Amino acid sequence: MKQVFYIIVASLVIGLPIEHATGITTYGGNGLVRVQSANNVYRGQLWGTINMDYTQSSGAFTFRDGTGAINVLYGVRQYFEIGFNQTIYQDRAFTGTGPALGPLRVSLKGALPTSAPSSINFGGQILFSIPIGAASNVEWESYTAPSTSIGGMIILSYDSNPIDLNRSRRLHINAGFIYHNDKNAYELTGSDKTPPNTSQAIFGAGLQVPLRENIHFFTEFTGEYFIDINPYTLIASEGSKISTYVRLTPGLRYQLRQFYVMYGLELRAFSSGQYTTFENQSIYPRWRAIINLQYRIFEGVPPTYRHGRSMRISGSSYYQYGRGGDLDPLGIGHGVIQNLEERQELLDRVEEELEDIRQQRIKAQRELEEMKKSMEEDPG
């Protein structure tokens, strides 16, 4: 009976992964493609992601634009995470100067603490964009300054089923501001007046719906609006007008154990101006194919709620939020695993029990073969 109990517990621990990041966004936080989620990753949880996208033009000349970035997201505290997004490949299709390194984006994101799983969660995010390589002020991309930028965002997330986020219909709403310190970043020509720093309002909404336990459909509506713009930026100096970048991005997210794949198609929602010196190509591309490959490196520790006597399922895992005395030394109470810090000890004990069972099976198999051989040699 004891062996059976360990096997059942092991199947719960191994077969049901804990709460996952929905995705690591372009800004470096937990979310979809660009839209952020107010739900942070667990304390001690570490994620790595490769984000890639590609688009090209049609016409007499074909302009191609590809981007590749490496992301790391870590849960520092229960309600605080830090993320890094480094663009390692950025095409500069129109200028013909070839690909280069892009900026390093740093995300510091926190959420308001809750005493129990809540349908509505609020969060805030501070963003930094630090120039690392030569790729900045690039065509067909969101504006990145050749100098350090800083921004902030407020985040609201709604879950139809806060007890089981993997089966919940989720809505995320974002609104933020980015300040680009670029007034001295460009060479001034024909004017003694110092240009203004570029500033942008950013906004977005994302909807996520489970189709199956490991497949989710999502769609985003995001935009970037120039409040003020340095006239020496590429969009202002070469574009026919200052356009707001508005996108609709439907896609799917698929889970395979610790691996996650997110792919989508970004569609420009409204027409934009043209680059008159580049074959009248649009300032923003008509479409962009996106694929993100995500891997959970460390699982982390889920939050412990101190009010109520219920259970929450995050992703596909279970943990108790009740009184601390309800649990045994291994963190198992009412059939629910809470204390994941003791998980390794439990797994070690289960592994030992399973190894004993395997050795006993091998021994029994040998004895059976010897009995069969003995009976064949002495049929009488």
Tab-separated table of C-alpha atoms in Angstrom:
chain	number	residue	atom	x	y	z
A	1	MET	CA	0.000	0.000	0.000
A	2	LYS	CA	2.872	2.339	0.809
A	3	GLN	CA	4.476	1.625	-2.548
A	4	VAL	CA	1.230	2.337	-4.363
A	5	PHE	CA	0.890	5.652	-2.521
A	6	TYR	CA	4.397	6.747	-3.579
A	7	ILE	CA	3.744	5.791	-7.189
A	8	ILE	CA	0.506	7.811	-7.268
A	9	VAL	CA	2.224	10.844	-5.749
A	10	ALA	CA	5.109	10.526	-8.215
A	11	SER	CA	2.728	10.447	-11.139
A	12	LEU	CA	1.130	13.684	-9.917
A	13	VAL	CA	4.491	15.401	-9.414
A	14	ILE	CA	6.074	14.275	-12.693
A	15	GLY	CA	3.077	14.218	-14.992
A	16	LEU	CA	1.517	17.552	-14.059
A	17	PRO	CA	3.825	20.522	-14.675
A	18	ILE	CA	3.509	23.562	-12.444
A	19	GLU	CA	2.285	26.952	-13.599
A	20	HIS	CA	4.043	28.050	-16.736
A	21	ALA	CA	4.816	31.393	-18.262
A	22	THR	CA	2.368	32.104	-21.041
A	23	GLY	CA	5.292	33.406	-23.089
A	24	ILE	CA	8.185	35.824	-22.861
A	25	THR	CA	7.211	38.962	-24.712
A	26	THR	CA	9.214	41.361	-26.843
A	27	TYR	CA	9.477	43.558	-23.732
A	28	GLY	CA	10.922	40.691	-21.667
A	29	GLY	CA	8.022	39.948	-19.280
A	30	ASN	CA	5.525	37.113	-18.877
A	31	GLY	CA	2.742	37.376	-21.438
A	32	LEU	CA	1.937	36.591	-25.070
A	33	VAL	CA	3.832	38.173	-27.989
A	34	ARG	CA	3.717	41.825	-26.916
A	35	VAL	CA	0.868	41.895	-24.403
A	36	GLN	CA	1.946	41.418	-20.778
A	37	SER	CA	0.198	39.311	-18.150
A	38	ALA	CA	-0.273	40.551	-14.578
A	39	ASN	CA	0.494	37.002	-13.379
A	40	ASN	CA	4.189	36.570	-12.660
A	41	VAL	CA	6.186	33.360	-12.833
A	42	TYR	CA	6.896	31.485	-9.596
A	43	ARG	CA	9.712	32.410	-7.237
A	44	GLY	CA	12.853	30.635	-8.397
A	45	GLN	CA	11.340	29.723	-11.760
A	46	LEU	CA	13.657	30.267	-14.742
A	47	TRP	CA	12.593	30.345	-18.382
A	48	GLY	CA	14.541	30.662	-21.597
A	49	THR	CA	13.039	31.600	-24.957
A	50	ILE	CA	14.130	32.157	-28.527
A	51	ASN	CA	11.872	34.683	-30.295
A	52	MET	CA	11.993	34.894	-34.093
A	53	ASP	CA	9.999	36.758	-36.721
A	54	TYR	CA	10.193	37.337	-40.470
A	55	THR	CA	8.534	39.442	-43.165
A	56	GLN	CA	9.230	40.452	-46.732
A	57	SER	CA	7.885	42.767	-49.408
A	58	SER	CA	6.490	42.145	-52.850
A	59	GLY	CA	7.145	44.106	-56.021
A	60	ALA	CA	10.100	44.883	-58.259
A	61	PHE	CA	12.491	44.574	-55.321
A	62	THR	CA	12.163	42.134	-52.445
A	63	PHE	CA	13.071	43.521	-49.055
A	64	ARG	CA	13.442	40.979	-46.249
A	65	ASP	CA	13.404	41.626	-42.524
A	66	GLY	CA	14.188	38.992	-39.900
A	67	THR	CA	14.719	39.295	-36.159
A	68	GLY	CA	16.051	36.852	-33.592
A	69	ALA	CA	16.206	37.385	-29.820
A	70	ILE	CA	17.183	35.363	-26.751
A	71	ASN	CA	15.124	35.865	-23.591
A	72	VAL	CA	15.557	34.922	-19.953
A	73	LEU	CA	12.798	35.327	-17.348
A	74	TYR	CA	13.296	34.706	-13.612
A	75	GLY	CA	10.915	34.853	-10.653
A	76	VAL	CA	12.790	36.809	-7.968
A	77	ARG	CA	9.942	36.881	-5.464
A	78	GLN	CA	6.363	35.643	-5.373
A	79	TYR	CA	5.093	38.881	-6.902
A	80	PHE	CA	8.192	40.119	-8.731
A	81	GLU	CA	9.995	38.927	-11.861
A	82	ILE	CA	12.886	40.183	-13.962
A	83	GLY	CA	13.316	39.537	-17.656
A	84	PHE	CA	16.019	40.163	-20.260
A	85	ASN	CA	15.496	40.299	-24.017
A	86	GLN	CA	18.593	40.570	-26.214
A	87	THR	CA	18.195	40.959	-29.968
A	88	ILE	CA	21.061	38.940	-31.439
A	89	TYR	CA	20.056	39.301	-35.092
A	90	GLN	CA	18.363	42.265	-36.708
A	91	ASP	CA	18.098	42.789	-40.452
A	92	ARG	CA	18.391	46.305	-41.849
A	93	ALA	CA	16.713	45.546	-45.126
A	94	PHE	CA	16.350	48.962	-46.729
A	95	THR	CA	19.739	50.500	-45.971
A	96	GLY	CA	21.636	47.400	-47.113
A	97	THR	CA	24.079	47.614	-44.215
A	98	GLY	CA	23.450	44.013	-43.188
A	99	PRO	CA	22.281	42.424	-39.928
A	100	ALA	CA	23.526	43.551	-36.528
A	101	LEU	CA	22.976	43.189	-32.812
A	102	GLY	CA	19.974	45.037	-31.440
A	103	PRO	CA	19.140	46.479	-28.022
A	104	LEU	CA	18.998	44.764	-24.654
A	105	ARG	CA	15.548	45.143	-23.100
A	106	VAL	CA	15.168	44.767	-19.347
A	107	SER	CA	11.793	44.193	-17.702
A	108	LEU	CA	11.030	44.627	-14.006
A	109	LYS	CA	7.451	43.505	-13.364
A	110	GLY	CA	5.477	43.241	-10.159
A	111	ALA	CA	1.925	42.290	-9.237
A	112	LEU	CA	-0.374	43.268	-6.387
A	113	PRO	CA	-0.397	40.501	-3.727
A	114	THR	CA	-3.606	38.541	-3.210
A	115	SER	CA	-4.696	36.349	-0.293
A	116	ALA	CA	-6.371	33.814	-2.594
A	117	PRO	CA	-6.629	33.115	-6.336
A	118	SER	CA	-8.368	36.099	-7.893
A	119	SER	CA	-10.184	36.562	-11.209
A	120	ILE	CA	-8.764	40.079	-11.542
A	121	ASN	CA	-5.068	40.844	-11.074
A	122	PHE	CA	-3.153	44.105	-11.401
A	123	GLY	CA	0.515	44.581	-12.195
A	124	GLY	CA	3.062	47.200	-13.137
A	125	GLN	CA	6.185	47.081	-15.257
A	126	ILE	CA	9.321	49.205	-15.706
A	127	LEU	CA	11.088	48.855	-19.044
A	128	PHE	CA	14.606	49.715	-20.165
A	129	SER	CA	16.053	49.555	-23.674
A	130	ILE	CA	19.844	49.695	-23.719
A	131	PRO	CA	21.723	49.960	-27.048
A	132	ILE	CA	24.184	47.080	-27.417
A	133	GLY	CA	24.741	46.682	-31.153
A	134	ALA	CA	24.476	48.829	-34.258
A	135	ALA	CA	20.826	48.010	-34.990
A	136	SER	CA	18.624	50.929	-33.941
A	137	ASN	CA	16.144	53.205	-35.708
A	138	VAL	CA	15.482	50.246	-38.034
A	139	GLU	CA	12.951	50.077	-40.859
A	140	TRP	CA	9.860	47.873	-40.439
A	141	GLU	CA	10.407	47.558	-36.685
A	142	SER	CA	9.106	49.221	-33.556
A	143	TYR	CA	11.221	52.294	-32.928
A	144	THR	CA	14.412	51.713	-30.937
A	145	ALA	CA	16.649	54.666	-30.170
A	146	PRO	CA	20.460	54.594	-30.418
A	147	SER	CA	20.448	55.722	-26.774
A	148	THR	CA	18.910	54.372	-23.581
A	149	SER	CA	15.110	54.451	-23.321
A	150	ILE	CA	12.876	53.954	-20.299
A	151	GLY	CA	9.195	53.204	-20.007
A	152	GLY	CA	6.423	51.938	-17.794
A	153	MET	CA	3.228	49.964	-18.148
A	154	ILE	CA	0.143	49.189	-16.100
A	155	ILE	CA	-1.361	45.730	-16.561
A	156	LEU	CA	-4.759	44.201	-15.860
A	157	SER	CA	-5.501	40.491	-16.269
A	158	TYR	CA	-8.841	38.721	-15.983
A	159	ASP	CA	-9.274	34.938	-15.589
A	160	SER	CA	-12.596	33.182	-15.980
A	161	ASN	CA	-11.254	30.320	-13.862
A	162	PRO	CA	-8.568	31.529	-11.424
A	163	ILE	CA	-8.467	28.074	-9.818
A	164	ASP	CA	-7.202	26.448	-13.035
A	165	LEU	CA	-5.316	28.889	-15.259
A	166	ASN	CA	-4.656	26.238	-17.889
A	167	ARG	CA	-8.413	25.941	-18.498
A	168	SER	CA	-9.193	29.603	-18.023
A	169	ARG	CA	-10.234	32.100	-20.660
A	170	ARG	CA	-7.826	34.968	-20.097
A	171	LEU	CA	-7.899	38.654	-20.978
A	172	HIS	CA	-4.945	41.027	-20.593
A	173	ILE	CA	-5.076	44.814	-21.015
A	174	ASN	CA	-1.937	46.979	-21.131
A	175	ALA	CA	-1.292	50.727	-21.294
A	176	GLY	CA	2.124	52.329	-21.084
A	177	PHE	CA	4.601	55.010	-22.069
A	178	ILE	CA	8.161	54.925	-23.474
A	179	TYR	CA	10.555	57.852	-23.300
A	180	HIS	CA	13.480	57.752	-25.759
A	181	ASN	CA	16.399	59.948	-24.773
A	182	ASP	CA	17.410	60.544	-28.385
A	183	LYS	CA	17.586	64.320	-28.821
A	184	ASN	CA	21.395	64.151	-29.009
A	185	ALA	CA	21.575	60.746	-30.695
A	186	TYR	CA	21.544	61.950	-34.302
A	187	GLU	CA	23.749	64.288	-36.271
A	188	LEU	CA	21.993	67.634	-36.656
A	189	THR	CA	21.874	69.090	-40.158
A	190	GLY	CA	20.654	72.515	-41.188
A	191	SER	CA	19.329	73.552	-37.801
A	192	ASP	CA	20.742	74.895	-34.570
A	193	LYS	CA	17.604	73.984	-32.654
A	194	THR	CA	17.858	70.920	-30.437
A	195	PRO	CA	15.200	68.402	-31.466
A	196	PRO	CA	12.776	66.929	-28.920
A	197	ASN	CA	13.151	63.502	-27.398
A	198	THR	CA	10.891	60.892	-28.950
A	199	SER	CA	8.082	59.591	-26.738
A	200	GLN	CA	5.465	56.947	-27.398
A	201	ALA	CA	2.244	55.652	-25.904
A	202	ILE	CA	1.906	51.868	-26.112
A	203	PHE	CA	-1.285	49.904	-25.651
A	204	GLY	CA	-2.568	46.392	-26.132
A	205	ALA	CA	-5.179	43.788	-25.329
A	206	GLY	CA	-4.766	40.028	-25.540
A	207	LEU	CA	-7.261	37.176	-25.359
A	208	GLN	CA	-6.238	33.578	-24.616
A	209	VAL	CA	-8.649	30.628	-24.932
A	210	PRO	CA	-7.855	26.934	-24.268
A	211	LEU	CA	-8.723	24.600	-27.143
A	212	ARG	CA	-7.263	21.541	-25.438
A	213	GLU	CA	-5.223	21.090	-22.286
A	214	ASN	CA	-1.953	21.651	-24.167
A	215	ILE	CA	-3.170	23.911	-26.999
A	216	HIS	CA	-4.283	27.520	-26.544
A	217	PHE	CA	-5.528	30.025	-29.096
A	218	PHE	CA	-4.610	33.661	-28.555
A	219	THR	CA	-5.034	36.953	-30.324
A	220	GLU	CA	-3.517	40.356	-29.634
A	221	PHE	CA	-4.421	43.881	-30.604
A	222	THR	CA	-1.453	46.176	-29.976
A	223	GLY	CA	-0.316	49.620	-31.007
A	224	GLU	CA	2.360	52.293	-30.656
A	225	TYR	CA	1.532	55.997	-30.997
A	226	PHE	CA	4.150	58.751	-31.290
A	227	ILE	CA	3.368	61.523	-28.816
A	228	ASP	CA	6.483	63.389	-29.905
A	229	ILE	CA	9.189	62.420	-32.376
A	230	ASN	CA	12.716	63.475	-33.157
A	231	PRO	CA	12.662	64.756	-36.772
A	232	TYR	CA	15.970	63.008	-37.468
A	233	THR	CA	14.559	59.527	-36.922
A	234	LEU	CA	14.112	57.422	-40.045
A	235	ILE	CA	10.310	57.478	-39.851
A	236	ALA	CA	10.194	61.267	-39.593
A	237	SER	CA	12.917	62.069	-42.130
A	238	GLU	CA	12.181	59.447	-44.809
A	239	GLY	CA	8.519	58.571	-44.246
A	240	SER	CA	5.598	60.284	-45.921
A	241	LYS	CA	3.778	60.627	-42.584
A	242	ILE	CA	4.114	59.713	-38.915
A	243	SER	CA	1.976	56.592	-38.660
A	244	THR	CA	0.636	54.770	-35.627
A	245	TYR	CA	1.734	51.142	-35.644
A	246	VAL	CA	-1.372	49.023	-34.967
A	247	ARG	CA	-1.294	45.216	-35.247
A	248	LEU	CA	-3.609	42.230	-34.922
A	249	THR	CA	-1.802	39.010	-34.044
A	250	PRO	CA	-3.718	35.697	-33.886
A	251	GLY	CA	-1.812	32.524	-33.046
A	252	LEU	CA	-1.540	29.209	-31.217
A	253	ARG	CA	0.491	28.055	-28.251
A	254	TYR	CA	1.397	24.380	-27.907
A	255	GLN	CA	2.908	22.602	-24.901
A	256	LEU	CA	5.038	19.455	-24.989
A	257	ARG	CA	6.241	18.725	-21.446
A	258	GLN	CA	8.794	21.437	-20.598
A	259	PHE	CA	8.854	22.786	-24.168
A	260	TYR	CA	6.395	25.351	-25.468
A	261	VAL	CA	5.942	26.626	-29.002
A	262	MET	CA	4.060	29.812	-29.812
A	263	TYR	CA	3.467	30.857	-33.377
A	264	GLY	CA	1.346	33.610	-34.848
A	265	LEU	CA	0.790	35.888	-37.801
A	266	GLU	CA	0.976	39.622	-37.206
A	267	LEU	CA	-1.257	41.655	-39.525
A	268	ARG	CA	-1.095	45.420	-39.905
A	269	ALA	CA	-4.517	46.725	-38.968
A	270	PHE	CA	-4.400	50.079	-40.798
A	271	SER	CA	-2.538	51.531	-43.744
A	272	SER	CA	0.676	53.415	-43.023
A	273	GLY	CA	2.809	55.927	-44.837
A	274	GLN	CA	5.579	55.076	-47.276
A	275	TYR	CA	9.328	55.380	-47.448
A	276	THR	CA	9.550	57.400	-50.633
A	277	THR	CA	13.277	56.743	-51.064
A	278	PHE	CA	12.827	52.965	-50.721
A	279	GLU	CA	10.534	52.104	-53.631
A	280	ASN	CA	7.588	53.580	-51.712
A	281	GLN	CA	7.622	50.645	-49.334
A	282	SER	CA	5.215	50.974	-46.410
A	283	ILE	CA	6.634	52.233	-43.144
A	284	TYR	CA	5.339	49.126	-41.387
A	285	PRO	CA	5.059	45.654	-42.987
A	286	ARG	CA	1.697	44.220	-44.030
A	287	TRP	CA	2.389	40.945	-42.226
A	288	ARG	CA	4.961	39.267	-40.000
A	289	ALA	CA	5.337	35.575	-39.152
A	290	ILE	CA	6.275	34.927	-35.509
A	291	ILE	CA	7.549	31.831	-33.707
A	292	ASN	CA	8.726	31.599	-30.092
A	293	LEU	CA	10.435	28.517	-28.649
A	294	GLN	CA	10.222	28.364	-24.875
A	295	TYR	CA	11.786	26.045	-22.284
A	296	ARG	CA	11.325	25.844	-18.513
A	297	ILE	CA	14.817	25.514	-16.992
A	298	PHE	CA	13.911	25.585	-13.275
A	299	GLU	CA	10.419	25.028	-11.882
A	300	GLY	CA	10.419	27.325	-8.865
A	301	VAL	CA	8.100	27.352	-5.850
A	302	PRO	CA	4.379	28.210	-6.136
A	303	PRO	CA	2.830	30.761	-3.770
A	304	THR	CA	1.351	29.716	-0.425
A	305	TYR	CA	-1.967	31.363	0.414
A	306	ARG	CA	-2.837	31.770	4.088
A	307	HIS	CA	-6.567	32.378	3.903
A	308	GLY	CA	-9.343	29.942	3.094
A	309	ARG	CA	-9.230	26.172	2.834
A	310	SER	CA	-9.373	25.449	-0.850
A	311	MET	CA	-7.179	24.386	-3.731
A	312	ARG	CA	-5.812	26.088	-6.819
A	313	ILE	CA	-4.608	24.479	-10.003
A	314	SER	CA	-2.092	26.566	-11.957
A	315	GLY	CA	-1.253	25.181	-15.342
A	316	SER	CA	-1.889	21.551	-14.404
A	317	SER	CA	-0.446	21.467	-10.905
A	318	TYR	CA	-2.066	21.490	-7.488
A	319	TYR	CA	-1.215	23.326	-4.310
A	320	GLN	CA	-3.011	24.028	-1.043
A	321	TYR	CA	-3.708	27.446	0.378
A	322	GLY	CA	-4.771	26.776	3.953
A	323	ARG	CA	-3.305	26.687	7.421
A	324	GLY	CA	0.317	25.644	7.622
A	325	GLY	CA	-0.440	22.906	10.183
A	326	ASP	CA	-2.615	21.006	7.717
A	327	LEU	CA	0.414	19.526	5.956
A	328	ASP	CA	2.721	16.658	6.825
A	329	PRO	CA	6.557	17.014	6.812
A	330	LEU	CA	6.667	16.302	3.081
A	331	GLY	CA	4.173	19.056	2.339
A	332	ILE	CA	1.353	16.658	1.431
A	333	GLY	CA	-2.072	17.520	2.769
A	334	HIS	CA	-5.459	16.272	1.616
A	335	GLY	CA	-3.788	14.695	-1.419
A	336	VAL	CA	-2.439	18.045	-2.587
A	337	ILE	CA	1.234	18.908	-3.004
A	338	GLN	CA	2.107	22.323	-1.663
A	339	ASN	CA	5.687	22.402	-0.480
A	340	LEU	CA	7.666	21.918	-3.656
A	341	GLU	CA	10.909	22.554	-1.789
A	342	GLU	CA	10.501	19.002	-0.470
A	343	ARG	CA	9.723	17.648	-3.924
A	344	GLN	CA	13.229	16.297	-4.500
A	345	GLU	CA	13.171	14.359	-1.234
A	346	LEU	CA	9.851	12.838	-2.176
A	347	LEU	CA	11.038	11.959	-5.669
A	348	ASP	CA	14.182	10.328	-4.269
A	349	ARG	CA	12.083	8.130	-1.989
A	350	VAL	CA	9.753	7.223	-4.840
A	351	GLU	CA	12.719	6.415	-7.064
A	352	GLU	CA	14.141	4.114	-4.420
A	353	GLU	CA	10.804	2.332	-4.061
A	354	LEU	CA	10.473	1.948	-7.830
A	355	GLU	CA	14.017	0.579	-8.056
A	356	ASP	CA	13.219	-1.975	-5.349
A	357	ILE	CA	10.120	-3.033	-7.264
A	358	ARG	CA	12.157	-3.359	-10.460
A	359	GLN	CA	14.812	-5.500	-8.734
A	360	GLN	CA	12.125	-7.718	-7.217
A	361	ARG	CA	10.557	-8.158	-10.639
A	362	ILE	CA	13.924	-9.110	-12.160
A	363	LYS	CA	14.517	-11.606	-9.355
A	364	ALA	CA	11.061	-13.110	-9.790
A	365	GLN	CA	11.595	-13.368	-13.545
A	366	ARG	CA	14.873	-15.225	-13.033
A	367	GLU	CA	13.287	-17.631	-10.573
A	368	LEU	CA	10.457	-18.275	-13.013
A	369	GLU	CA	12.905	-19.002	-15.813
A	370	GLU	CA	14.887	-21.389	-13.583
A	371	MET	CA	11.688	-23.216	-12.607
A	372	LYS	CA	10.662	-23.490	-16.264
A	373	LYS	CA	14.115	-24.783	-17.237
A	374	SER	CA	14.058	-27.301	-14.388
A	375	MET	CA	10.652	-28.581	-15.446
A	376	GLU	CA	11.813	-28.975	-19.051
A	377	GLU	CA	14.870	-30.982	-17.962
A	378	ASP	CA	12.863	-33.185	-15.568
A	379	PRO	CA	9.379	-33.560	-17.107
A	380	GLY	CA	8.611	-36.546	-14.841
